[in-house]
Coordinates of C-alpha atoms in Angstrom, one line a residue:
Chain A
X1 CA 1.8 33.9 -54.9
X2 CA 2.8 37.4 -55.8
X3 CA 5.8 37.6 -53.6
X4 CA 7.0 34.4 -54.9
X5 CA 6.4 35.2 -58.5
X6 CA 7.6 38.7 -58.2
X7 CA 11.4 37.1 -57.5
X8 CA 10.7 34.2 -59.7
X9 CA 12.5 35.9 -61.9
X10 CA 15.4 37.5 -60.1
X11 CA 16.9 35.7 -57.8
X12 CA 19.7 33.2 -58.3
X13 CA 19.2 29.4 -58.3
X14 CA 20.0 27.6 -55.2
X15 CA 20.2 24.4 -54.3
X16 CA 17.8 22.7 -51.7
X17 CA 19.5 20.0 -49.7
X18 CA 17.3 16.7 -49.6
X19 CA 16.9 17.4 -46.0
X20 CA 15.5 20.5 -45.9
X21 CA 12.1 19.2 -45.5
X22 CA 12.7 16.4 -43.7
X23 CA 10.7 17.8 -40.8
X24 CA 7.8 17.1 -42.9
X25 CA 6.6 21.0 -41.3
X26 CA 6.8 22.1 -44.9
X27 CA 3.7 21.6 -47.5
X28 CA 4.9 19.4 -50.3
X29 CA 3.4 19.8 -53.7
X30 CA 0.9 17.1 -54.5
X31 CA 2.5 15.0 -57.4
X32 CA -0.9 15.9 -59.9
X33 CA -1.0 19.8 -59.2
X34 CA 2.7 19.8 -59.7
X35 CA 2.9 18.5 -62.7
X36 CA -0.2 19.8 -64.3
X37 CA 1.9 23.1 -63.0
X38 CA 4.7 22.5 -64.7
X39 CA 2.4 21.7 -67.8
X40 CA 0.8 24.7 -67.7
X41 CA 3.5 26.9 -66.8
X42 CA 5.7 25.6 -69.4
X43 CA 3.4 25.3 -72.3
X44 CA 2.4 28.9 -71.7
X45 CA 2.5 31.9 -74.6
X46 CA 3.1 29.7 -77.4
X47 CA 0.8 31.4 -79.9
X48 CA 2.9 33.1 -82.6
X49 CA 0.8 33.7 -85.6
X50 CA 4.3 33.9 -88.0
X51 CA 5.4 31.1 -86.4
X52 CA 2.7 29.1 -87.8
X53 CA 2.5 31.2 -90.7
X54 CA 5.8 29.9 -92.3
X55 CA 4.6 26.6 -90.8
X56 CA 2.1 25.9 -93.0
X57 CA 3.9 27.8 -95.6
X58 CA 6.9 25.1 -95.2
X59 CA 3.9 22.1 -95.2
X60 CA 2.6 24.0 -98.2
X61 CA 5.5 23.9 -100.5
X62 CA 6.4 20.3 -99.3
X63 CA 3.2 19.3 -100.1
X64 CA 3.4 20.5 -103.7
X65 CA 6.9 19.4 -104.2
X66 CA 5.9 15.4 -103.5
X67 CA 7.9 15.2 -100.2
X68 CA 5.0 13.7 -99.1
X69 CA 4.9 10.8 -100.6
X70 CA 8.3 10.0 -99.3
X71 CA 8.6 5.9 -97.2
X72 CA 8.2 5.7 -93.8
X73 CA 11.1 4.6 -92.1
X74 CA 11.3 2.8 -88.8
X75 CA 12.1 6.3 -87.3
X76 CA 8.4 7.6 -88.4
X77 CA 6.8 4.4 -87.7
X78 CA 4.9 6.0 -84.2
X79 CA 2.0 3.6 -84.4
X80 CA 0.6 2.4 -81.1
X81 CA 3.0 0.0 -79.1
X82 CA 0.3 -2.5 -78.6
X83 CA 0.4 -3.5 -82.1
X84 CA 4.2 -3.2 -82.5
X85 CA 5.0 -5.1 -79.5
X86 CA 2.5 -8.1 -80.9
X87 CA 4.0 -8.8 -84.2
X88 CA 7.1 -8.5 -83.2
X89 CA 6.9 -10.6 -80.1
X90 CA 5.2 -13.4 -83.1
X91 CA 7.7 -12.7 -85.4
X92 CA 10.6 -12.7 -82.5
X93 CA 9.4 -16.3 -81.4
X94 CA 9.4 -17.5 -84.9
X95 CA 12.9 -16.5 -85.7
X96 CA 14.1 -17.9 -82.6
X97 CA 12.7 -20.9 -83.3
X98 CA 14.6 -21.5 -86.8
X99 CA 17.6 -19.9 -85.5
X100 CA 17.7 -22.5 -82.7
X101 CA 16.7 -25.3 -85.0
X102 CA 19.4 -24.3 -87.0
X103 CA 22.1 -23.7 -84.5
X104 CA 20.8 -27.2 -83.4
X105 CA 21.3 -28.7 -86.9
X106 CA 24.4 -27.1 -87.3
X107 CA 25.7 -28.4 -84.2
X108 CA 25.0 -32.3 -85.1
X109 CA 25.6 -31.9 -88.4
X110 CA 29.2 -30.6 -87.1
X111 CA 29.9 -33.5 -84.9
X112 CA 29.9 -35.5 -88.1
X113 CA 31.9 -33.6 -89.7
X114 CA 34.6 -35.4 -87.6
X115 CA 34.4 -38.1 -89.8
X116 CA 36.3 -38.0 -93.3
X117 CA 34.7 -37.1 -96.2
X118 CA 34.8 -40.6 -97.6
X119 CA 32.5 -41.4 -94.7
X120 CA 30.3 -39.0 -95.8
X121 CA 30.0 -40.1 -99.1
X122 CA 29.4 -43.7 -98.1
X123 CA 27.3 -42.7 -96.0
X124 CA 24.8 -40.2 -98.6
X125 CA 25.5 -43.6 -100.4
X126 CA 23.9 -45.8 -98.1
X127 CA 21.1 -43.6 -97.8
X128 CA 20.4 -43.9 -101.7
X129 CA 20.5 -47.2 -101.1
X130 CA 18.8 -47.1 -98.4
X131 CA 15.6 -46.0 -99.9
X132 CA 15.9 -48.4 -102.4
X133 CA 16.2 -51.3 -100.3
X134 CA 13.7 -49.9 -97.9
X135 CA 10.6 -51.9 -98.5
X136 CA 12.7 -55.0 -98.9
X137 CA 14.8 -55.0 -95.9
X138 CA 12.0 -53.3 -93.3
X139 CA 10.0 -55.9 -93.8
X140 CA 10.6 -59.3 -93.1
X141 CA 13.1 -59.4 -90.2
X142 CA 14.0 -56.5 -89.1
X143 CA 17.2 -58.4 -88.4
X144 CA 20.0 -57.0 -89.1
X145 CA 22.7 -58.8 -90.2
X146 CA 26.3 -58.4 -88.7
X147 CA 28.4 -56.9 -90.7
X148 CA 31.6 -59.2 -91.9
X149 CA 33.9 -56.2 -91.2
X150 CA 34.8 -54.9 -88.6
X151 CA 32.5 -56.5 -86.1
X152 CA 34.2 -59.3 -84.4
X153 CA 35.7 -58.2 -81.1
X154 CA 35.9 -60.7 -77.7
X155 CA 32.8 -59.3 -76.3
X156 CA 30.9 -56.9 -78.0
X157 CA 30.1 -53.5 -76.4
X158 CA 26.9 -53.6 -74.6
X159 CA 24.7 -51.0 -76.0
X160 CA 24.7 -48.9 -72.4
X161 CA 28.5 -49.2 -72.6
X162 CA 28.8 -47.9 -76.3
X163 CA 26.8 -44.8 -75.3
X164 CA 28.0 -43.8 -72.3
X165 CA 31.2 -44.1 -73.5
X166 CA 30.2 -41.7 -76.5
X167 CA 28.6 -39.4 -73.8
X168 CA 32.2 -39.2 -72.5
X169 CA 33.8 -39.6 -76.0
X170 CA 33.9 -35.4 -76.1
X171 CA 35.4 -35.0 -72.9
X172 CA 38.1 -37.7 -73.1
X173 CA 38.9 -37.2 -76.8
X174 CA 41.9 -35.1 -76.2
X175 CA 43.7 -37.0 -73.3
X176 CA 45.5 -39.8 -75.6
X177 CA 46.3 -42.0 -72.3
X178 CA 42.6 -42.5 -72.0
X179 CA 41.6 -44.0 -75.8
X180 CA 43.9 -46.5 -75.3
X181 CA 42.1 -48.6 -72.9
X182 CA 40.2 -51.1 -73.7
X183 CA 37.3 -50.2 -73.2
X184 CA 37.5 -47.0 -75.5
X185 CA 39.4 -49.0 -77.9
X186 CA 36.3 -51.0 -78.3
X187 CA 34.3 -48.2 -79.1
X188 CA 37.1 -47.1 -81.7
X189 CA 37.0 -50.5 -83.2
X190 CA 33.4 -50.3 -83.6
X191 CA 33.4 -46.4 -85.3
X192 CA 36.0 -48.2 -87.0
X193 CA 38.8 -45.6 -86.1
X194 CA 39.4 -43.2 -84.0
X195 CA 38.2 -40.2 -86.6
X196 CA 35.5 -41.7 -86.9
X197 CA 34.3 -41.8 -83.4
X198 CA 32.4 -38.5 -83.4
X199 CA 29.8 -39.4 -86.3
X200 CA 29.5 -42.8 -85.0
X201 CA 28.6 -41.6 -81.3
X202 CA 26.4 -39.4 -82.9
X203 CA 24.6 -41.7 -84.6
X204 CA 24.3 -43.5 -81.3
X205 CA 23.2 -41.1 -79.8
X206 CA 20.5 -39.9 -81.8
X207 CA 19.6 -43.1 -82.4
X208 CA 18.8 -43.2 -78.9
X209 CA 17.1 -40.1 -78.5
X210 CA 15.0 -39.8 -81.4
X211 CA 12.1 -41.3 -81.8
X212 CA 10.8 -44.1 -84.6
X213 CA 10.5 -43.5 -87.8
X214 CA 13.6 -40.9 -87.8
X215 CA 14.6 -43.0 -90.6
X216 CA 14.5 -40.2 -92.8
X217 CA 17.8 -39.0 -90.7
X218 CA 19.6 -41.2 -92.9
X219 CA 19.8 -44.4 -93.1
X220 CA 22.6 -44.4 -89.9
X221 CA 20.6 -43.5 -87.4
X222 CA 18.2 -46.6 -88.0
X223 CA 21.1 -48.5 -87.3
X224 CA 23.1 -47.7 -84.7
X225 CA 19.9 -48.7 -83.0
X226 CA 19.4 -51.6 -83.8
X227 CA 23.1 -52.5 -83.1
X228 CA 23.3 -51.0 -80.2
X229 CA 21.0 -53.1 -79.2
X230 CA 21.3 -56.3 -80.5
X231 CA 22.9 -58.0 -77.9
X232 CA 20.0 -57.2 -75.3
X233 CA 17.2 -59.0 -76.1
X234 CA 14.8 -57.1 -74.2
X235 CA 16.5 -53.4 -74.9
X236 CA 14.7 -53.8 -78.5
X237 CA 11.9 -52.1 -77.0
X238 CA 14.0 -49.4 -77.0
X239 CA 14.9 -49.3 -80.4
X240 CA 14.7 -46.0 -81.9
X241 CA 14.4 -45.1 -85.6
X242 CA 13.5 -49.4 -86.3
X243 CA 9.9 -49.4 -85.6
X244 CA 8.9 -53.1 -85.2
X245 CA 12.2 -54.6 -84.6
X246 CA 12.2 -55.7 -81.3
X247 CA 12.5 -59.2 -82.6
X248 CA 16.1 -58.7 -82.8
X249 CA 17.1 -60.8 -80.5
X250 CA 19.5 -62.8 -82.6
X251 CA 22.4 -60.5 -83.1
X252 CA 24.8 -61.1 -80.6
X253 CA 27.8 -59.3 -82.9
X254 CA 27.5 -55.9 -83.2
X255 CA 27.5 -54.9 -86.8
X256 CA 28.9 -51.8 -87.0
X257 CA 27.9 -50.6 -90.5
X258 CA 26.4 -47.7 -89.3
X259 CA 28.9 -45.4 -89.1
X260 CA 31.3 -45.8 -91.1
X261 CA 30.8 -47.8 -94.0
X262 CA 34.1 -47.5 -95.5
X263 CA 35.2 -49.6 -92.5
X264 CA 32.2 -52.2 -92.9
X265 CA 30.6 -51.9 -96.3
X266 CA 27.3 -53.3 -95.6
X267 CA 24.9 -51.6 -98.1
X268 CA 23.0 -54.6 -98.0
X269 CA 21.9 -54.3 -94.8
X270 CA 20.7 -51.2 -94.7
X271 CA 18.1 -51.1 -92.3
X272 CA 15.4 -48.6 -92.2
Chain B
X1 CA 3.0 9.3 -59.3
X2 CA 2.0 7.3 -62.4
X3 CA 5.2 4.2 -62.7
X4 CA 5.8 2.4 -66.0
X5 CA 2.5 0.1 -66.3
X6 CA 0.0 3.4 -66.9
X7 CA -1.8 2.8 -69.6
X8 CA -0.7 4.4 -73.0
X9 CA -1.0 8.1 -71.6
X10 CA -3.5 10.1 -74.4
X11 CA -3.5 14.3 -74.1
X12 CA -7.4 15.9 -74.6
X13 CA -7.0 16.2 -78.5
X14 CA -5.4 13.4 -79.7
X15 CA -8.1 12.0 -81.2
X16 CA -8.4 15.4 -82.4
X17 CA -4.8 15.5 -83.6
X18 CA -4.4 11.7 -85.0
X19 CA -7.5 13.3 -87.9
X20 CA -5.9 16.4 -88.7
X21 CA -2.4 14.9 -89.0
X22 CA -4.0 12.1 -91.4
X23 CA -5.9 15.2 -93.4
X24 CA -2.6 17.2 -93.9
X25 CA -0.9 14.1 -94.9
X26 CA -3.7 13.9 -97.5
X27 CA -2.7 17.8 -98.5
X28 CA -5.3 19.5 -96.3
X29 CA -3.3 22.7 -95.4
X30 CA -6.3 24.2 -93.1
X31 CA -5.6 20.8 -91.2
X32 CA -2.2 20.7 -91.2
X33 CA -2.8 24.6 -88.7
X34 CA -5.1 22.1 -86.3
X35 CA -2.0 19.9 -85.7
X36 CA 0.3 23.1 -85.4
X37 CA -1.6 24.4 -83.1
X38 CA -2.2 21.6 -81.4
X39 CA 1.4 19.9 -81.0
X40 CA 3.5 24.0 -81.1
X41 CA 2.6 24.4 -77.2
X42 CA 3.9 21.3 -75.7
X43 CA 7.3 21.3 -78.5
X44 CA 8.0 24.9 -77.2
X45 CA 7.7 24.1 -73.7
X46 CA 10.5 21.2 -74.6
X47 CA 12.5 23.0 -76.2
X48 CA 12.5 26.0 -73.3
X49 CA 13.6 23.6 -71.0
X50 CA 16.4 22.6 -73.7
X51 CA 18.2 25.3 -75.0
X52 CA 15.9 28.3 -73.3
X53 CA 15.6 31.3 -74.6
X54 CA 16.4 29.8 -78.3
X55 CA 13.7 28.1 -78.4
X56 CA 11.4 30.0 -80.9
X57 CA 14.3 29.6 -83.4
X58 CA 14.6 25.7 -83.0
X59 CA 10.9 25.5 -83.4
X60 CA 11.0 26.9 -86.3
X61 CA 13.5 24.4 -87.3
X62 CA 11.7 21.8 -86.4
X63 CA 8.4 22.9 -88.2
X64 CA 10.3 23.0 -91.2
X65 CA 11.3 19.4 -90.9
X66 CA 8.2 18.3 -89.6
X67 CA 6.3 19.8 -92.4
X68 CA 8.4 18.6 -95.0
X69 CA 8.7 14.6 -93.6
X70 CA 5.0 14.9 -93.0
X71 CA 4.7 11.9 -95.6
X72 CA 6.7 9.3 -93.6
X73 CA 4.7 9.7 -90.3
X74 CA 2.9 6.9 -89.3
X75 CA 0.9 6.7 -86.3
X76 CA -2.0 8.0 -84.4
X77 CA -2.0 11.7 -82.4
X78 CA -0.1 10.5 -79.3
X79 CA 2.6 9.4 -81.9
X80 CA 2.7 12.2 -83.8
X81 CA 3.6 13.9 -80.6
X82 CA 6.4 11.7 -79.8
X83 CA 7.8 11.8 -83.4
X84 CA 7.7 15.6 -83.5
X85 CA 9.5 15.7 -80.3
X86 CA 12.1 13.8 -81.6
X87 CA 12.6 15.8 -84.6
X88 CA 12.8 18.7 -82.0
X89 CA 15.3 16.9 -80.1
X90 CA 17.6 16.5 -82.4
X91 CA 17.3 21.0 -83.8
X92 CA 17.8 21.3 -80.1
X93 CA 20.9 19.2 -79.8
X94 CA 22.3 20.5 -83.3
X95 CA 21.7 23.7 -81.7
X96 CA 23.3 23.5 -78.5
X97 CA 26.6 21.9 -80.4
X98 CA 27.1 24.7 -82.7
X99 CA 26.2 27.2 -79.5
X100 CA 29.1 26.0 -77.7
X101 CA 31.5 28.0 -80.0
X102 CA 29.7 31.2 -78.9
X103 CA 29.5 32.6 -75.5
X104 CA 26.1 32.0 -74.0
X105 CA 24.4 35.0 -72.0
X106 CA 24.3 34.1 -68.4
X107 CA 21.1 32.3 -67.0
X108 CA 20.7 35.4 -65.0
X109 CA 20.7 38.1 -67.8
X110 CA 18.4 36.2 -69.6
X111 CA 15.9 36.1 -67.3
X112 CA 16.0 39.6 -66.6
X113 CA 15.8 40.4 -70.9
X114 CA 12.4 37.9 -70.4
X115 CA 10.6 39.9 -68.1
X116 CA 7.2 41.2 -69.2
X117 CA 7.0 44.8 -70.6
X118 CA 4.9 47.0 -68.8
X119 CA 2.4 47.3 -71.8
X120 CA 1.7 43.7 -70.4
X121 CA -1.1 42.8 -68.5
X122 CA -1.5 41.6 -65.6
X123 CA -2.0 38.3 -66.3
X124 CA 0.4 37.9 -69.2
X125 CA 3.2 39.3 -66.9
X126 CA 2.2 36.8 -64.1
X127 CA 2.3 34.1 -66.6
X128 CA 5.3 34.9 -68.3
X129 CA 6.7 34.8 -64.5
X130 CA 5.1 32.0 -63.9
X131 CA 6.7 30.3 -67.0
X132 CA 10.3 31.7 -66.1
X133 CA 10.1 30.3 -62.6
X134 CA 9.1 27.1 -63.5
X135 CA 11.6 27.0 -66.5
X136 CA 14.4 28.1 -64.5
X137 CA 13.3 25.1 -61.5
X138 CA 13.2 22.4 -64.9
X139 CA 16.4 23.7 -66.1
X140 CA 18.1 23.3 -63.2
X141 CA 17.6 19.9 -63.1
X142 CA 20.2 17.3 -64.5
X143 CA 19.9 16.9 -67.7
X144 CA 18.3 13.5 -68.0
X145 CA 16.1 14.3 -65.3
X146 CA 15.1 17.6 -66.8
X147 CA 13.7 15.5 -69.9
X148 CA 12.2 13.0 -68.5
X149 CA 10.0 15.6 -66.6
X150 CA 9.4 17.9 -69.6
X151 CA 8.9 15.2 -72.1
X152 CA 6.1 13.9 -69.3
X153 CA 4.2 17.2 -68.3
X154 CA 4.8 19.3 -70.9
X155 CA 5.1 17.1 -74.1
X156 CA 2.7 14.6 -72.7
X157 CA 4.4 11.2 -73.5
X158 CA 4.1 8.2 -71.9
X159 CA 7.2 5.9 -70.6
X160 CA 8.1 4.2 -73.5
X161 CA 7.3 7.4 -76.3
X162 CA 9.6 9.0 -73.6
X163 CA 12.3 6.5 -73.9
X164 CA 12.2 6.1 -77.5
X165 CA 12.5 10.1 -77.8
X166 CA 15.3 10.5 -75.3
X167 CA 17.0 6.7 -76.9
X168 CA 17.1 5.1 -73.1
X169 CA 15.2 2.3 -71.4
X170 CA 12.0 3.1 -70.1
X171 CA 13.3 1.8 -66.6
X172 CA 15.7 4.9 -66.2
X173 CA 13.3 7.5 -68.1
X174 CA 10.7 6.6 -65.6
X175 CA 13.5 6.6 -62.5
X176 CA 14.6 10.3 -63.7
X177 CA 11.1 11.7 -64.1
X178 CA 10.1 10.4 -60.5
X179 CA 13.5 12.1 -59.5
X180 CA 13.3 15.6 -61.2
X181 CA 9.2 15.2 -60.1
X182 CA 10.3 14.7 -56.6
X183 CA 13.2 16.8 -56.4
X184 CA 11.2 20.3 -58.0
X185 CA 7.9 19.4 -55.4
X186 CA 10.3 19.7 -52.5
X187 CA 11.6 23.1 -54.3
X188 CA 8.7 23.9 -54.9
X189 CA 6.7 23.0 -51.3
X190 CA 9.9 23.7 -49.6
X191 CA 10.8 26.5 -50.5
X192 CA 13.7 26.6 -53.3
X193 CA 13.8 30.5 -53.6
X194 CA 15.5 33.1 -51.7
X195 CA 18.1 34.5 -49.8
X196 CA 15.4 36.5 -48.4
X197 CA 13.2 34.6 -45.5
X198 CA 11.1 31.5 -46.3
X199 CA 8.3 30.7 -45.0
X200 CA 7.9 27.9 -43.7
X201 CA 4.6 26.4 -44.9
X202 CA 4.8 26.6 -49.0
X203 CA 1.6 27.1 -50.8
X204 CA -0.1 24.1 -51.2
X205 CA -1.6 24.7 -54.5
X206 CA -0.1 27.1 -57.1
X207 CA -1.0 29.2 -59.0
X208 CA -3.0 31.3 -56.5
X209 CA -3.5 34.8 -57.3
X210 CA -2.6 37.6 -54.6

């Protein structure tokens, strides 16, 4: 290698073009030996006694003056990925979790926030109530007596129609042409105003969705099922959030004391 | 070529290094040499292939900081090789900012100021040529590919301790390291040098004395 070493030094860079060795007639360097090379070559005639004399003096002094003792930050935390990458892939699940949960809660709780505060209020109400007339009004029947209010319309919603029109409540809710059919006016009668659409569909809709004994979701979302179903005598299997209510059959008018009280004050008939 | 899934890479004495770093943390000075001596070869050979001819001065630099945040390190000898790095990184960097107010010698000059004495030996002066030649082919790399080689031969990191010194995704350290890697073998096998004549079949191996 002398000749090649002996202008190592000297002569001036030049670029090789990527075809050069295309012809493949050239030895390439073997990935391994050119990197242990390199290693070598580069890590070469690093001994300098001072050098590590004022080293160790510099780790000497720091030493005595109590740097040592100084936190590690995340900068200086070098400790082997494996562990690293574990806890934080436990941790990162964990806090995704909540922080969906929570996004998720925020969102639903949002959709009642549609409603007026008064609604609210009534409706925190209700669930005072609700827990005090639990074991009373589970029990026995189950049956949930129409509200006096706001119920009485030509032909009650059926519970499919009440939730597929909440499905398309979002979507229509800005078009005013559309909420004055009749069929959406329905559904307004029975939130019992147009502001109070959103919580009510909610309610539906979680009603729907969630599973018995949600009750502890307030006392609303035990109702909306069983009104939504009431005039479908065999959709009471379906009755979410009213465990053992599916003898419901005898409510043919839709009490609509589940979402907004102030328009049916039923506190009565709060239904776990 | 080793690609991103290579196990965690370990030099000789790590194990080696991971005790004496966790001694001088405990205030064992004669310990606190081992890891000097240990970590100084690959952090020069870095810093060569940073900033060159500066880089007994940046060393230095970064000893001083090395020795005096000794305390916060946390990690076993393959991390204490990554953290120096970093803290060597950083001198260099410092150093090349405030170098761009004064004139740099040409690549050229200094390489000619670099060549062995004649009270040399033999060996020496083929070494020190050997690390000039091999500098000069790392330096002329681009500058993320330069790194990603020298943090990988010379340093001895692995992908990620790679990425986390240089601050880039370990897809594009490992991309510029199988670049650089690729582009200084054909220099080197296909012959990078000379005005003068080539020949035409490199030396396989290196390193061969003549």
């Amino acid at each position: 290698m002398g000749e090649r070493q002996s202008d190592g030094g000297l002569h001036s860079r030049r670029r090789v073009h990527p075809d050069d060795s295309a012809d493949g007639s050239r030895a390439t360097i073997e990935p391994a030996g050119l990197e242990e090379y390199l290693g070598a070559a580069l890590r070469a005639g690093a001994v300098d006694p001072a050098a590590e004399q004022r080293a160790t003096d510099a780790f000497r002094v720091a030493r005595d003056a109590g740097s040592h003792r100084a936190r590690t930050r995340r900068r200086d935390d070098w400790r082997p990925r494996e562990h690293r990458h574990m806890w934080r892939s436990v941790k990162t699940t964990a806090a995704m979790l909540v922080a969906g949960l929570t996004l998720g809660g925020v969102a639903v709780a949002a959709i009642g926030s549609v409603g007026s505060s008064d609604g609210r209020d009534d409706r925190h109400r209700q669930d005072a109530s609700a827990g005090a007339t639990d074991g009373a009004s589970r029990g026995p029947s189950g049956k949930l007596s129409p509200s006096s209010g706001t119920g009485t319309h030509d032909r009650p919603d059926t519970a499919k129609d009440t939730l597929a029109h909440c499905r398309a409540y979002e979507s229509v809710k800005g078009s005013g042409k559309a909420l004055e059919s009749t069929a959406w006016q329905r559904l307004v009668t029975a939130a019992g105003g147009e502001a109070n659409v959103g919580a009510y569909c909610a309610e539906q809709l979680a009603a729907q969705s969630h599973e018995p004994g949600n009750s502890g979701n307030s006392g609303n979302t035990a109702n909306p099922g069983n009104t939504a179903k009431s005039d479908k005598p065999k959709a009471n299997t379906g009755n979410t959030g009213n465990a053992g209510n599916s003898g419901n059959t005898g409510n043919t008018a839709k009490p609509t004391n589940v979402a907004k009280p102030d328009a049916s004050p039923n506190p009565g008939t709060k239904k776990k | 070529m080793g690609h991103g899934g290579e196990p965690r890479r370990t030099q000789a004495y790590d194990g080696e290094l991971g005790a004496a770093v966790a001694r001088a943390q405990d205030g064992d000075e004669a310990a606190f040499a081992v890891a000097y001596r240990l970590v100084q070869p690959g952090l020069l050979g870095y810093l060569r292939g940073l900033v060159g001819d500066d880089a007994e001065d940046v060393a230095s630099d970064a000893w001083l900081e090395i020795a005096r945040d000794l305390g916060r390190f946390k990690g076993d000898g393959a991390g204490f090789r990554g953290w120096t790095a970093t803290i060597a990184r950083h001198r260099a960097l410092d150093h090349l900012r405030r170098q761009r107010v004064r004139p740099r010698a040409s690549a050229l000059e200094q390489d000619v100021l670099d060549l062995p004495g004649p009270q040399s030996t033999h060996d020496q002066a083929l070494e020190s040529l050997s690390t000039e030649y091999a500098l000069e082919l790392v330096r002329g790399l681009p500058r993320d590919q330069a790194e990603a080689v020298l943090l990988r031969v010379v340093v001895g990191l692995d992908g990620p301790a790679s990425a986390r010194v240089l601050g880039k995704r370990p897809g594009a350290v490992r991309t510029a390291a199988y670049r650089g890697l690729k582009r200084l073998a054909r220099q080197l096998g296909g012959g990078a040098e000379t005005d003068q004549g080539v020949t035409e079949d490199g030396p396989s191996t290196l390193g061969e004395s003549t």
